[in-house]
PDB file of C-alpha atoms in Angstrom:
ATOM      1  CA  MET A   1       8.293  23.365  21.838  1.00 61.00           C
ATOM      2  CA  ARG A   2      11.266  21.317  23.094  1.00 72.00           C
ATOM      3  CA  ALA A   3       9.288  20.013  26.079  1.00 72.00           C
ATOM      4  CA  ALA A   4       6.524  18.789  23.752  1.00 75.00           C
ATOM      5  CA  ARG A   5       9.138  17.095  21.561  1.00 81.00           C
ATOM      6  CA  LEU A   6      10.712  15.343  24.539  1.00 84.00           C
ATOM      7  CA  VAL A   7       7.299  14.006  25.567  1.00 79.00           C
ATOM      8  CA  SER A   8       6.653  12.822  22.006  1.00 82.00           C
ATOM      9  CA  LEU A   9      10.040  11.114  21.883  1.00 86.00           C
ATOM     10  CA  LEU A  10       9.369   9.371  25.185  1.00 81.00           C
ATOM     11  CA  LEU A  11       5.946   8.181  24.078  1.00 80.00           C
ATOM     12  CA  LEU A  12       7.385   6.876  20.800  1.00 84.00           C
ATOM     13  CA  LEU A  13       9.966   4.808  22.666  1.00 85.00           C
ATOM     14  CA  GLN A  14       7.264   3.599  25.036  1.00 80.00           C
ATOM     15  CA  SER A  15       5.005   2.441  22.207  1.00 76.00           C
ATOM     16  CA  ARG A  16       7.736   0.712  20.176  1.00 77.00           C
ATOM     17  CA  ASP A  17      10.385  -1.796  21.137  1.00 76.00           C
ATOM     18  CA  ARG A  18      13.335  -0.042  19.502  1.00 84.00           C
ATOM     19  CA  MET A  19      13.848   3.018  17.293  1.00 89.00           C
ATOM     20  CA  THR A  20      16.935   4.407  15.606  1.00 91.00           C
ATOM     21  CA  ALA A  21      17.939   8.059  15.875  1.00 90.00           C
ATOM     22  CA  GLN A  22      17.145   8.500  12.177  1.00 90.00           C
ATOM     23  CA  GLU A  23      13.640   7.057  12.595  1.00 90.00           C
ATOM     24  CA  LEU A  24      12.960   9.367  15.519  1.00 91.00           C
ATOM     25  CA  ALA A  25      14.348  12.335  13.610  1.00 90.00           C
ATOM     26  CA  ASP A  26      12.117  11.592  10.605  1.00 89.00           C
ATOM     27  CA  ILE A  27       8.943  11.328  12.701  1.00 88.00           C
ATOM     28  CA  LEU A  28       9.677  14.378  14.847  1.00 87.00           C
ATOM     29  CA  GLU A  29      10.997  16.354  11.851  1.00 86.00           C
ATOM     30  CA  VAL A  30      14.295  17.343  13.459  1.00 89.00           C
ATOM     31  CA  SER A  31      17.951  16.517  12.835  1.00 91.00           C
ATOM     32  CA  VAL A  32      19.652  13.377  14.143  1.00 91.00           C
ATOM     33  CA  ARG A  33      21.930  15.649  16.191  1.00 91.00           C
ATOM     34  CA  THR A  34      18.824  17.065  17.926  1.00 92.00           C
ATOM     35  CA  ILE A  35      17.686  13.528  18.782  1.00 91.00           C
ATOM     36  CA  TYR A  36      21.075  12.840  20.374  1.00 91.00           C
ATOM     37  CA  ARG A  37      20.688  15.944  22.560  1.00 90.00           C
ATOM     38  CA  ASP A  38      17.095  15.062  23.475  1.00 90.00           C
ATOM     39  CA  VAL A  39      18.005  11.507  24.485  1.00 90.00           C
ATOM     40  CA  GLU A  40      20.805  12.870  26.644  1.00 89.00           C
ATOM     41  CA  SER A  41      18.332  15.255  28.315  1.00 87.00           C
ATOM     42  CA  LEU A  42      15.951  12.385  29.061  1.00 86.00           C
ATOM     43  CA  SER A  43      18.793  10.372  30.609  1.00 87.00           C
ATOM     44  CA  ILE A  44      19.809  13.309  32.815  1.00 84.00           C
ATOM     45  CA  ALA A  45      16.169  13.620  33.912  1.00 82.00           C
ATOM     46  CA  GLY A  46      16.218   9.990  35.096  1.00 83.00           C
ATOM     47  CA  VAL A  47      14.474   8.287  32.181  1.00 84.00           C
ATOM     48  CA  PRO A  48      16.162   4.886  31.648  1.00 88.00           C
ATOM     49  CA  VAL A  49      16.754   5.207  27.906  1.00 88.00           C
ATOM     50  CA  TYR A  50      19.809   3.534  26.403  1.00 85.00           C
ATOM     51  CA  GLY A  51      21.263   2.954  22.960  1.00 86.00           C
ATOM     52  CA  GLU A  52      22.338  -0.281  21.296  1.00 83.00           C
ATOM     53  CA  PRO A  53      25.080  -0.007  18.644  1.00 81.00           C
ATOM     54  CA  GLY A  54      25.151  -1.836  15.341  1.00 75.00           C
ATOM     55  CA  HIS A  55      22.944  -2.327  12.316  1.00 72.00           C
ATOM     56  CA  GLU A  56      20.094  -3.718  14.411  1.00 73.00           C
ATOM     57  CA  GLY A  57      20.623  -1.201  17.210  1.00 79.00           C
ATOM     58  CA  GLY A  58      18.642   1.808  18.339  1.00 88.00           C
ATOM     59  CA  TYR A  59      17.202   3.450  21.425  1.00 90.00           C
ATOM     60  CA  ARG A  60      15.102   1.525  23.967  1.00 87.00           C
ATOM     61  CA  LEU A  61      13.513   2.083  27.355  1.00 85.00           C
ATOM     62  CA  LEU A  62      14.988  -0.139  30.068  1.00 83.00           C
ATOM     63  CA  GLY A  63      12.868  -2.811  31.739  1.00 73.00           C
ATOM     64  CA  GLY A  64       9.475  -1.887  30.328  1.00 66.00           C
ATOM     65  CA  TYR A  65       9.606   1.661  31.739  1.00 73.00           C
ATOM     66  CA  ARG A  66       6.252   3.404  31.442  1.00 69.00           C
ATOM     67  CA  THR A  67       5.485   7.085  31.693  1.00 65.00           C
ATOM     68  CA  ARG A  68       2.321   8.597  33.086  1.00 60.00           C
ATOM     69  CA  LEU A  69       2.492  11.529  30.678  1.00 57.00           C
ATOM     70  CA  THR A  70      -0.557  10.310  28.751  1.00 59.00           C
ATOM     71  CA  GLY A  71      -3.083  12.948  29.764  1.00 63.00           C
ATOM     72  CA  LEU A  72      -4.719  14.802  26.873  1.00 60.00           C
ATOM     73  CA  THR A  73      -4.538  18.535  26.374  1.00 64.00           C
ATOM     74  CA  ALA A  74      -7.620  20.427  25.195  1.00 63.00           C
ATOM     75  CA  ALA A  75      -6.282  20.632  21.635  1.00 64.00           C
ATOM     76  CA  GLU A  76      -5.441  16.908  21.581  1.00 63.00           C
ATOM     77  CA  ALA A  77      -8.901  15.919  22.800  1.00 62.00           C
ATOM     78  CA  GLU A  78     -10.534  18.130  20.182  1.00 59.00           C
ATOM     79  CA  ALA A  79      -8.300  16.686  17.474  1.00 61.00           C
ATOM     80  CA  LEU A  80      -9.382  13.137  18.329  1.00 59.00           C
ATOM     81  CA  PHE A  81     -13.028  14.024  17.759  1.00 62.00           C
ATOM     82  CA  LEU A  82     -12.219  15.988  14.626  1.00 57.00           C
ATOM     83  CA  ALA A  83     -10.266  13.065  13.173  1.00 59.00           C
ATOM     84  CA  GLY A  84     -13.309  10.799  13.086  1.00 57.00           C
ATOM     85  CA  LEU A  85     -14.596   9.651   9.683  1.00 63.00           C
ATOM     86  CA  PRO A  86     -18.152   8.405  10.306  1.00 66.00           C
ATOM     87  CA  ALA A  87     -18.894   7.506   6.679  1.00 69.00           C
ATOM     88  CA  ALA A  88     -15.618   5.622   6.245  1.00 73.00           C
ATOM     89  CA  ALA A  89     -16.109   3.812   9.563  1.00 72.00           C
ATOM     90  CA  ALA A  90     -19.601   2.757   8.485  1.00 73.00           C
ATOM     91  CA  GLN A  91     -18.291   1.344   5.182  1.00 77.00           C
ATOM     92  CA  LEU A  92     -15.651  -0.606   7.082  1.00 78.00           C
ATOM     93  CA  GLY A  93     -18.267  -1.955   9.485  1.00 74.00           C
ATOM     94  CA  LEU A  94     -16.840  -0.028  12.436  1.00 71.00           C
ATOM     95  CA  THR A  95     -19.736   2.266  13.316  1.00 69.00           C
ATOM     96  CA  ALA A  96     -20.414   0.596  16.662  1.00 65.00           C
ATOM     97  CA  ALA A  97     -16.724   0.483  17.550  1.00 67.00           C
ATOM     98  CA  VAL A  98     -16.221   4.178  16.760  1.00 68.00           C
ATOM     99  CA  THR A  99     -19.305   5.162  18.756  1.00 66.00           C
ATOM    100  CA  THR A 100     -18.167   3.111  21.751  1.00 66.00           C
ATOM    101  CA  ALA A 101     -14.634   4.536  21.557  1.00 68.00           C
ATOM    102  CA  GLN A 102     -15.950   8.105  21.512  1.00 68.00           C
ATOM    103  CA  LEU A 103     -18.198   7.382  24.485  1.00 66.00           C
ATOM    104  CA  LYS A 104     -15.269   5.905  26.421  1.00 68.00           C
ATOM    105  CA  LEU A 105     -13.171   8.923  25.570  1.00 67.00           C
ATOM    106  CA  GLU A 106     -15.891  11.298  26.738  1.00 69.00           C
ATOM    107  CA  VAL A 107     -16.220   9.462  30.040  1.00 66.00           C
ATOM    108  CA  ALA A 108     -12.448   9.466  30.589  1.00 67.00           C
ATOM    109  CA  LEU A 109     -12.006  13.183  29.923  1.00 68.00           C
ATOM    110  CA  PRO A 110     -12.340  15.828  32.623  1.00 70.00           C
ATOM    111  CA  ALA A 111     -15.575  17.824  32.417  1.00 73.00           C
ATOM    112  CA  ASP A 112     -14.020  20.929  30.835  1.00 72.00           C
ATOM    113  CA  LEU A 113     -12.234  18.939  28.110  1.00 69.00           C
ATOM    114  CA  ARG A 114     -15.345  16.818  27.530  1.00 71.00           C
ATOM    115  CA  ASP A 115     -17.423  19.918  26.810  1.00 74.00           C
ATOM    116  CA  ARG A 116     -14.842  21.377  24.441  1.00 72.00           C
ATOM    117  CA  ALA A 117     -14.343  18.113  22.565  1.00 68.00           C
ATOM    118  CA  SER A 118     -18.079  17.428  22.162  1.00 68.00           C
ATOM    119  CA  ARG A 119     -18.534  20.840  20.537  1.00 73.00           C
ATOM    120  CA  ILE A 120     -16.391  19.696  17.627  1.00 70.00           C
ATOM    121  CA  ALA A 121     -19.244  17.636  16.161  1.00 65.00           C
ATOM    122  CA  ASP A 122     -21.525  20.683  16.304  1.00 71.00           C
ATOM    123  CA  ARG A 123     -19.096  22.927  14.449  1.00 74.00           C
ATOM    124  CA  PHE A 124     -17.175  20.777  11.956  1.00 71.00           C
ATOM    125  CA  HIS A 125     -18.307  18.103   9.501  1.00 70.00           C
ATOM    126  CA  LEU A 126     -16.194  16.210   6.988  1.00 69.00           C
ATOM    127  CA  ASP A 127     -17.943  15.353   3.701  1.00 71.00           C
ATOM    128  CA  SER A 128     -15.262  13.748   1.533  1.00 69.00           C
ATOM    129  CA  PRO A 129     -17.099  12.852  -1.732  1.00 69.00           C
ATOM    130  CA  PRO A 130     -17.121  15.548  -4.449  1.00 68.00           C
ATOM    131  CA  TRP A 131     -20.202  17.582  -5.333  1.00 69.00           C
ATOM    132  CA  TYR A 132     -22.938  15.629  -7.138  1.00 64.00           C
ATOM    133  CA  GLY A 133     -21.009  12.423  -6.640  1.00 62.00           C
ATOM    134  CA  ASP A 134     -22.719   9.521  -4.896  1.00 64.00           C
ATOM    135  CA  THR A 135     -20.680   7.290  -2.617  1.00 66.00           C
ATOM    136  CA  GLU A 136     -19.638   4.198  -4.547  1.00 74.00           C
ATOM    137  CA  HIS A 137     -21.141   0.809  -3.754  1.00 83.00           C
ATOM    138  CA  VAL A 138     -18.415  -1.284  -2.100  1.00 88.00           C
ATOM    139  CA  PRO A 139     -20.022  -4.570  -0.951  1.00 89.00           C
ATOM    140  CA  HIS A 140     -16.662  -6.338  -0.545  1.00 93.00           C
ATOM    141  CA  LEU A 141     -14.893  -3.614   1.425  1.00 91.00           C
ATOM    142  CA  VAL A 142     -15.315  -5.258   4.839  1.00 89.00           C
ATOM    143  CA  SER A 143     -13.869  -8.579   3.639  1.00 92.00           C
ATOM    144  CA  ILE A 144     -10.932  -6.845   1.987  1.00 93.00           C
ATOM    145  CA  ALA A 145     -10.296  -4.692   5.059  1.00 91.00           C
ATOM    146  CA  ASP A 146     -10.258  -7.792   7.267  1.00 91.00           C
ATOM    147  CA  ALA A 147      -7.796  -9.531   4.930  1.00 94.00           C
ATOM    148  CA  THR A 148      -5.627  -6.414   4.846  1.00 93.00           C
ATOM    149  CA  TRP A 149      -5.510  -6.217   8.618  1.00 89.00           C
ATOM    150  CA  ASN A 150      -4.779  -9.927   9.099  1.00 91.00           C
ATOM    151  CA  GLN A 151      -2.396 -10.203   6.127  1.00 94.00           C
ATOM    152  CA  HIS A 152      -4.299 -12.854   4.201  1.00 96.00           C
ATOM    153  CA  ALA A 153      -4.143 -13.163   0.438  1.00 95.00           C
ATOM    154  CA  VAL A 154      -7.403 -12.727  -1.478  1.00 96.00           C
ATOM    155  CA  GLN A 155      -8.629 -13.891  -4.848  1.00 96.00           C
ATOM    156  CA  ILE A 156     -10.568 -11.133  -6.598  1.00 96.00           C
ATOM    157  CA  ARG A 157     -12.635 -10.953  -9.762  1.00 95.00           C
ATOM    158  CA  TYR A 158     -11.994  -7.463 -11.093  1.00 95.00           C
ATOM    159  CA  LEU A 159     -13.599  -5.301 -13.772  1.00 92.00           C
ATOM    160  CA  ARG A 160     -10.976  -3.195 -15.535  1.00 85.00           C
ATOM    161  CA  TRP A 161     -11.015  -0.799 -18.498  1.00 76.00           C
ATOM    162  CA  ALA A 162      -8.632  -2.760 -20.742  1.00 73.00           C
ATOM    163  CA  GLU A 163      -9.558  -5.994 -22.461  1.00 81.00           C
ATOM    164  CA  PRO A 164     -10.193  -8.612 -21.220  1.00 86.00           C
ATOM    165  CA  HIS A 165     -12.409  -6.543 -18.936  1.00 87.00           C
ATOM    166  CA  GLU A 166     -13.038  -9.231 -16.303  1.00 92.00           C
ATOM    167  CA  ILE A 167      -9.911 -10.737 -14.756  1.00 92.00           C
ATOM    168  CA  THR A 168      -9.205 -12.957 -11.763  1.00 95.00           C
ATOM    169  CA  ARG A 169      -6.160 -12.242  -9.638  1.00 94.00           C
ATOM    170  CA  THR A 170      -4.689 -13.528  -6.385  1.00 96.00           C
ATOM    171  CA  VAL A 171      -3.326 -10.502  -4.547  1.00 96.00           C
ATOM    172  CA  GLU A 172      -1.774  -9.686  -1.192  1.00 96.00           C
ATOM    173  CA  PRO A 173      -3.538  -6.610   0.263  1.00 95.00           C
ATOM    174  CA  HIS A 174      -1.135  -4.092   1.820  1.00 94.00           C
ATOM    175  CA  CYS A 175      -3.429  -1.137   2.503  1.00 92.00           C
ATOM    176  CA  LEU A 176      -6.699   0.632   1.769  1.00 91.00           C
ATOM    177  CA  VAL A 177      -6.882   4.303   0.784  1.00 89.00           C
ATOM    178  CA  LEU A 178      -9.942   6.558   0.847  1.00 86.00           C
ATOM    179  CA  LYS A 179      -9.496   9.161  -1.912  1.00 83.00           C
ATOM    180  CA  ALA A 180     -12.230  11.767  -2.572  1.00 76.00           C
ATOM    181  CA  GLY A 181     -14.900   9.377  -1.283  1.00 79.00           C
ATOM    182  CA  ASP A 182     -13.657   6.342  -3.249  1.00 83.00           C
ATOM    183  CA  TRP A 183     -11.801   3.341  -1.805  1.00 89.00           C
ATOM    184  CA  TYR A 184      -8.637   1.941  -3.397  1.00 91.00           C
ATOM    185  CA  LEU A 185      -6.800  -1.279  -2.560  1.00 94.00           C
ATOM    186  CA  VAL A 186      -3.013  -1.368  -2.836  1.00 93.00           C
ATOM    187  CA  ALA A 187      -2.036  -5.010  -3.187  1.00 94.00           C
ATOM    188  CA  ARG A 188       0.953  -7.045  -4.335  1.00 94.00           C
ATOM    189  CA  ASN A 189       0.525  -9.231  -7.392  1.00 93.00           C
ATOM    190  CA  GLN A 190       3.419 -11.224  -8.864  1.00 91.00           C
ATOM    191  CA  GLY A 191       5.897  -9.223  -6.825  1.00 89.00           C
ATOM    192  CA  GLN A 192       4.582  -5.783  -7.851  1.00 90.00           C
ATOM    193  CA  LEU A 193       2.346  -3.382  -5.947  1.00 91.00           C
ATOM    194  CA  ARG A 194      -0.773  -2.484  -7.922  1.00 91.00           C
ATOM    195  CA  THR A 195      -3.828  -0.346  -7.195  1.00 91.00           C
ATOM    196  CA  TYR A 196      -7.416  -1.578  -7.559  1.00 94.00           C
ATOM    197  CA  ARG A 197     -10.602   0.451  -7.235  1.00 92.00           C
ATOM    198  CA  VAL A 198     -12.663  -1.422  -4.638  1.00 93.00           C
ATOM    199  CA  SER A 199     -16.000  -0.609  -6.294  1.00 91.00           C
ATOM    200  CA  ARG A 200     -14.822  -2.499  -9.391  1.00 93.00           C
ATOM    201  CA  ILE A 201     -14.127  -5.702  -7.452  1.00 95.00           C
ATOM    202  CA  LEU A 202     -16.949  -8.035  -8.477  1.00 95.00           C
ATOM    203  CA  ASP A 203     -16.187 -10.884  -6.105  1.00 95.00           C
ATOM    204  CA  VAL A 204     -13.648 -11.693  -3.408  1.00 95.00           C
ATOM    205  CA  GLU A 205     -12.497 -14.831  -1.614  1.00 96.00           C
ATOM    206  CA  VAL A 206     -10.255 -14.526   1.426  1.00 95.00           C
ATOM    207  CA  LEU A 207      -7.632 -17.274   1.244  1.00 95.00           C
ATOM    208  CA  PRO A 208      -6.312 -19.104   4.324  1.00 93.00           C
ATOM    209  CA  GLN A 209      -2.627 -18.531   3.647  1.00 87.00           C
ATOM    210  CA  PRO A 210      -1.001 -15.481   5.294  1.00 91.00           C
ATOM    211  CA  PHE A 211       1.686 -13.418   3.575  1.00 94.00           C
ATOM    212  CA  ASP A 212       4.592 -11.189   4.600  1.00 92.00           C
ATOM    213  CA  ARG A 213       4.257  -7.529   3.683  1.00 90.00           C
ATOM    214  CA  SER A 214       6.840  -5.923   1.402  1.00 87.00           C
ATOM    215  CA  GLU A 215       9.833  -4.966   3.539  1.00 85.00           C
ATOM    216  CA  GLY A 216      10.064  -1.237   4.141  1.00 85.00           C
ATOM    217  CA  PHE A 217       6.636  -0.499   2.643  1.00 87.00           C
ATOM    218  CA  ASP A 218       5.692   3.135   3.375  1.00 87.00           C
ATOM    219  CA  LEU A 219       2.025   3.829   2.692  1.00 85.00           C
ATOM    220  CA  GLY A 220       2.313   7.622   2.468  1.00 84.00           C
ATOM    221  CA  ALA A 221       5.363   7.558   0.194  1.00 86.00           C
ATOM    222  CA  HIS A 222       3.869   4.837  -2.022  1.00 87.00           C
ATOM    223  CA  TRP A 223       0.560   6.665  -2.483  1.00 87.00           C
ATOM    224  CA  ASN A 224       2.234   9.979  -3.324  1.00 84.00           C
ATOM    225  CA  SER A 225       4.403   8.202  -5.882  1.00 84.00           C
ATOM    226  CA  TYR A 226       1.349   6.481  -7.345  1.00 83.00           C
ATOM    227  CA  LEU A 227      -0.507   9.793  -7.729  1.00 80.00           C
ATOM    228  CA  ASN A 228       2.466  11.382  -9.490  1.00 75.00           C
ATOM    229  CA  ASP A 229       2.813   8.415 -11.850  1.00 76.00           C
ATOM    230  CA  PHE A 230      -0.958   8.440 -12.463  1.00 74.00           C
ATOM    231  CA  ASP A 231      -0.874  12.079 -13.600  1.00 66.00           C
ATOM    232  CA  GLN A 232       2.010  11.338 -15.951  1.00 67.00           C
ATOM    233  CA  ARG A 233       0.270   8.286 -17.404  1.00 67.00           C
ATOM    234  CA  CYS A 234      -3.023  10.127 -17.911  1.00 66.00           C
ATOM    235  CA  HIS A 235      -1.558  13.276 -19.467  1.00 69.00           C
ATOM    236  CA  ARG A 236       0.541  11.828 -22.255  1.00 76.00           C
ATOM    237  CA  ASP A 237      -0.043  14.612 -24.815  1.00 85.00           C
ATOM    238  CA  THR A 238      -0.250  18.394 -24.829  1.00 89.00           C
ATOM    239  CA  ALA A 239      -2.444  21.022 -26.460  1.00 93.00           C
ATOM    240  CA  VAL A 240      -1.708  24.648 -27.341  1.00 95.00           C
ATOM    241  CA  LEU A 241      -4.617  26.976 -26.592  1.00 95.00           C
ATOM    242  CA  ARG A 242      -5.507  30.659 -26.844  1.00 95.00           C
ATOM    243  CA  LEU A 243      -7.581  31.805 -23.889  1.00 95.00           C
ATOM    244  CA  SER A 244      -9.571  34.984 -23.374  1.00 95.00           C
ATOM    245  CA  ARG A 245      -9.257  37.012 -20.188  1.00 93.00           C
ATOM    246  CA  ARG A 246     -12.547  35.502 -19.040  1.00 93.00           C
ATOM    247  CA  ALA A 247     -11.232  31.966 -19.618  1.00 93.00           C
ATOM    248  CA  ILE A 248      -8.089  32.680 -17.593  1.00 93.00           C
ATOM    249  CA  ASP A 249     -10.254  33.770 -14.667  1.00 91.00           C
ATOM    250  CA  ARG A 250     -12.539  30.702 -14.948  1.00 91.00           C
ATOM    251  CA  LEU A 251      -9.843  28.014 -15.372  1.00 91.00           C
ATOM    252  CA  PRO A 252      -9.606  26.918 -11.697  1.00 89.00           C
ATOM    253  CA  SER A 253     -13.346  26.222 -11.522  1.00 88.00           C
ATOM    254  CA  LEU A 254     -13.661  24.438 -14.880  1.00 89.00           C
ATOM    255  CA  LEU A 255     -10.530  22.422 -15.685  1.00 87.00           C
ATOM    256  CA  GLU A 256      -8.474  19.764 -13.913  1.00 83.00           C
ATOM    257  CA  PRO A 257      -5.799  21.060 -11.512  1.00 82.00           C
ATOM    258  CA  ALA A 258      -2.952  19.713 -13.672  1.00 82.00           C
ATOM    259  CA  MET A 259      -4.234  21.680 -16.667  1.00 88.00           C
ATOM    260  CA  VAL A 260      -4.679  24.829 -14.590  1.00 90.00           C
ATOM    261  CA  VAL A 261      -1.142  24.679 -13.174  1.00 88.00           C
ATOM    262  CA  ALA A 262       0.347  24.047 -16.633  1.00 89.00           C
ATOM    263  CA  ALA A 263      -1.618  26.960 -18.103  1.00 92.00           C
ATOM    264  CA  GLN A 264      -0.344  29.293 -15.406  1.00 92.00           C
ATOM    265  CA  GLN A 265       3.263  28.161 -15.895  1.00 92.00           C
ATOM    266  CA  THR A 266       3.276  28.440 -19.712  1.00 94.00           C
ATOM    267  CA  ALA A 267       1.133  31.553 -20.180  1.00 93.00           C
ATOM    268  CA  ALA A 268       2.458  33.865 -22.915  1.00 91.00           C
ATOM    269  CA  GLY A 269       0.645  37.156 -23.312  1.00 80.00           C
ATOM    270  CA  PRO A 270      -1.864  38.600 -23.311  1.00 90.00           C
ATOM    271  CA  ASP A 271      -1.720  39.864 -26.913  1.00 91.00           C
ATOM    272  CA  PRO A 272      -3.255  43.215 -27.964  1.00 91.00           C
ATOM    273  CA  ALA A 273      -6.676  41.541 -28.206  1.00 90.00           C
ATOM    274  CA  GLY A 274      -6.400  40.244 -24.638  1.00 92.00           C
ATOM    275  CA  TRP A 275      -5.798  36.567 -25.503  1.00 95.00           C
ATOM    276  CA  THR A 276      -3.137  34.418 -23.797  1.00 95.00           C
ATOM    277  CA  GLU A 277      -1.422  31.394 -25.332  1.00 95.00           C
ATOM    278  CA  VAL A 278      -0.862  28.385 -23.016  1.00 95.00           C
ATOM    279  CA  VAL A 279       0.268  24.772 -23.235  1.00 94.00           C
ATOM    280  CA  VAL A 280      -1.718  22.216 -21.218  1.00 92.00           C
ATOM    281  CA  PRO A 281      -1.476  18.423 -20.761  1.00 89.00           C
ATOM    282  CA  ILE A 282      -4.263  16.233 -22.141  1.00 87.00           C
ATOM    283  CA  GLU A 283      -5.065  12.560 -21.757  1.00 82.00           C
ATOM    284  CA  SER A 284      -6.305  12.119 -25.332  1.00 84.00           C
ATOM    285  CA  VAL A 285      -8.205  13.985 -28.049  1.00 87.00           C
ATOM    286  CA  GLU A 286     -11.439  12.230 -27.046  1.00 86.00           C
ATOM    287  CA  ALA A 287     -11.046  13.216 -23.392  1.00 84.00           C
ATOM    288  CA  ALA A 288      -9.880  16.775 -24.129  1.00 89.00           C
ATOM    289  CA  VAL A 289     -12.834  17.839 -26.283  1.00 92.00           C
ATOM    290  CA  PRO A 290     -15.520  17.744 -23.537  1.00 91.00           C
ATOM    291  CA  GLU A 291     -13.059  19.387 -21.122  1.00 89.00           C
ATOM    292  CA  LEU A 292     -12.381  22.311 -23.455  1.00 92.00           C
ATOM    293  CA  LEU A 293     -16.043  22.716 -24.380  1.00 93.00           C
ATOM    294  CA  LYS A 294     -16.550  23.916 -20.814  1.00 92.00           C
ATOM    295  CA  LEU A 295     -14.770  27.136 -21.836  1.00 93.00           C
ATOM    296  CA  GLY A 296     -17.180  27.793 -24.692  1.00 92.00           C
ATOM    297  CA  ALA A 297     -16.166  30.668 -26.994  1.00 92.00           C
ATOM    298  CA  ASP A 298     -13.354  31.695 -24.638  1.00 94.00           C
ATOM    299  CA  VAL A 299     -10.879  29.133 -26.016  1.00 94.00           C
ATOM    300  CA  GLU A 300      -9.267  28.534 -29.391  1.00 95.00           C
ATOM    301  CA  ILE A 301      -7.290  25.367 -30.063  1.00 95.00           C
ATOM    302  CA  ILE A 302      -4.033  26.058 -31.907  1.00 95.00           C
ATOM    303  CA  GLY A 303      -2.799  22.481 -31.867  1.00 91.00           C
ATOM    304  CA  PRO A 304      -2.591  19.601 -32.289  1.00 93.00           C
ATOM    305  CA  GLU A 305      -4.491  19.672 -35.550  1.00 94.00           C
ATOM    306  CA  ASN A 306      -6.497  16.500 -34.829  1.00 93.00           C
ATOM    307  CA  LEU A 307      -7.796  18.033 -31.582  1.00 94.00           C
ATOM    308  CA  ARG A 308      -8.754  21.244 -33.376  1.00 94.00           C
ATOM    309  CA  LYS A 309     -10.488  19.228 -36.106  1.00 94.00           C
ATOM    310  CA  GLU A 310     -12.371  17.087 -33.554  1.00 93.00           C
ATOM    311  CA  LEU A 311     -13.668  20.151 -31.727  1.00 93.00           C
ATOM    312  CA  ILE A 312     -14.751  21.802 -34.998  1.00 93.00           C
ATOM    313  CA  GLU A 313     -16.656  18.660 -36.022  1.00 93.00           C
ATOM    314  CA  THR A 314     -18.327  18.514 -32.599  1.00 93.00           C
ATOM    315  CA  LEU A 315     -19.410  22.157 -32.841  1.00 92.00           C
ATOM    316  CA  GLN A 316     -20.695  21.639 -36.395  1.00 92.00           C
ATOM    317  CA  ALA A 317     -22.759  18.652 -35.259  1.00 92.00           C
ATOM    318  CA  MET A 318     -24.205  20.682 -32.407  1.00 90.00           C
ATOM    319  CA  ASN A 319     -24.977  23.520 -34.801  1.00 89.00           C
ATOM    320  CA  ARG A 320     -26.872  21.160 -37.129  1.00 88.00           C
ATOM    321  CA  ILE A 321     -29.000  19.930 -34.222  1.00 87.00           C
ATOM    322  CA  TYR A 322     -29.962  23.449 -33.182  1.00 84.00           C
ATOM    323  CA  ASP A 323     -30.499  24.591 -36.801  1.00 77.00           C
ATOM    324  CA  VAL A 324     -33.013  21.786 -37.249  1.00 63.00           C
ATOM    325  CA  HIS A 325     -34.897  22.741 -34.115  1.00 58.00           C
ATOM    326  CA  SER A 326     -34.853  26.465 -34.927  1.00 58.00           C
ATOM    327  CA  ASN A 327     -36.430  25.812 -38.301  1.00 56.00           C
TER     328      ASN A 327
END
């Protein structure tokens, strides 16, 4: 374990000009004190690593030192083939590049590793879009990806839900995210980072002026924060429900994860009749009705009253339709 960490630390320093002990500790998921000990071990072993004090300081390798510890293990070679995203690469216009890279990797690997790595494609397949969901049409993805990579501002014509529906914005693309088969652009507009669904971009013009990315921007941290905020924005209200035993068992396969988790955390019961009272988040009355209809006769809405009334009116309308046809 420690030997693997020392190799990782050495390769990190080799690939970057300078890194602080805290940065190394964060990436390697160890304490700063452990980094100090590891750096000392590398120095004793003859690796010319040295530290620079001060705010702009950090650890560096002396004189462009390079290590030859770049050979792949069997697990690493397999992981490289498993990490491929053919559909995403195709949408980004990188199919040929990915194919060539895999061929080069196969040629470079020893025969035994080549055989093990090539078996990955025969045993594992990543299909990211959800069931019954077609991949969205993203005709401007390649242009946006190129602007993101080269840090060029873009002018987009965007179709949004709020009025006015069509807007034109000049944005500075920071990153692209593939979420459940759909592409999202995180871009800065008027000093704030905003998220745009790429399939809703109607037109794009890549502008000649470059831009500087937001200092300290962390893609992973930003996206996690965005998802948390999105859930809070979507689920602004709550509903009190009574659920049968059958409904409790079927919740994970029928309702959104946020509703399922809330139901499990607030469950009170069951009562003598076998029904459990729960409190779940909802986006709105209009959005909650079709969600709760999935549970059929295994759910009773206790509140709010307007949600209960809306569901009753929906069921009465359905009953009238079927009464007409039965007669």
